[in-house]
Structure formats: structure tokens, C-alpha cells
């Protein structure tokens, strides 16, 4: 009986660990994608000064609630 319970416990733990690791890997992937997209956006803003100024102006308006 103990052996059967131990086997079920191990299976349950393995399943929970696999789900947790999968979620962790997905979150890491989302983070890497967001970081990559942010890097490209920042590079575009650095490349085009007029666009960067428009961005900063719009950001200021948003922060003021306009």
C-alpha cells in the first residue's frame, strides 16, 4: 500500500513540476520577446529625433491626463 501511495505522490509531484516549469519557460519567452521589441522601439526612437520628440511630447500629455 505504501509503495502505491509513494508512486502516486511521485507522479503528482512530477506533473506539478512539469506544469510549473512549462509556465516558467513561457513567461521567460514572453519576457525575452517583450525585451526584444522594446529594444527595437528604442533604437527607432534614437534613430529618428523628430519621432523621439513626438513620443516625448505625447508621453508628457498622457502623464498630465490630456
C-alpha positions as MATLAB code, in Angstrom:
seq = 'XXXXXXXXXXXXXXXXXXXXXXXXXXXXXXXXXXXXXXXXXXXXXXXXXXXXXXXXXXXXXXXXXX';
ca = [
       0.000    0.000    0.000;
       2.764    2.459    0.909;
       4.515    1.751   -2.372;
       1.370    2.538   -4.368;
       0.864    5.782   -2.455;
       4.501    6.748   -2.938;
       4.192    6.112   -6.678;
       1.051    8.278   -6.891;
       2.740   11.033   -4.887;
       5.757   10.953   -7.206;
       3.537   11.092  -10.290;
       1.604   14.025   -8.838;
       4.788   15.897   -7.979;
       6.267   15.227  -11.417;
       3.114   16.546  -13.091;
       3.052   19.670  -10.928;
       6.752   20.295  -11.539;
       6.337   19.883  -15.292;
       3.427   22.344  -15.330;
       5.389   24.827  -13.247;
       8.471   24.568  -15.467;
       6.352   24.959  -18.598;
       4.755   28.111  -17.195;
       8.177   29.426  -16.211;
       9.559   28.800  -19.706;
       6.554   30.524  -21.276;
       6.969   33.552  -19.021;
      10.669   33.713  -19.843;
       9.831   33.598  -23.556;
       7.267   36.395  -23.206;
       9.836   38.467  -21.301;
      12.502   37.905  -23.967;
      10.074   38.840  -26.739;
       8.948   41.999  -24.926;
      12.565   42.965  -24.238;
      13.459   42.456  -27.888;
      10.514   44.557  -29.078;
      11.346   47.313  -26.582;
      14.956   47.346  -27.780;
      13.825   47.805  -31.387;
      11.422   50.597  -30.405;
      14.179   52.392  -28.506;
      16.538   52.013  -31.467;
      13.908   53.525  -33.785;
      13.391   56.464  -31.414;
      17.143   57.026  -31.195;
      17.420   56.883  -34.986;
      14.671   59.449  -35.691;
      14.970   62.537  -33.480;
      11.645   64.022  -34.685;
       9.851   60.813  -33.801;
      11.531   60.775  -30.393;
      10.412   64.353  -29.729;
       6.850   63.469  -30.743;
       6.997   60.438  -28.473;
       8.207   62.520  -25.520;
       5.532   65.163  -26.187;
       2.797   62.543  -26.315;
       4.134   60.850  -23.186;
       4.049   64.170  -21.308;
       0.442   64.761  -22.394;
      -0.563   61.297  -21.245;
       1.086   61.807  -17.868;
      -0.778   65.096  -17.431;
      -4.034   63.396  -18.368;
      -4.639   65.408  -21.526;
];
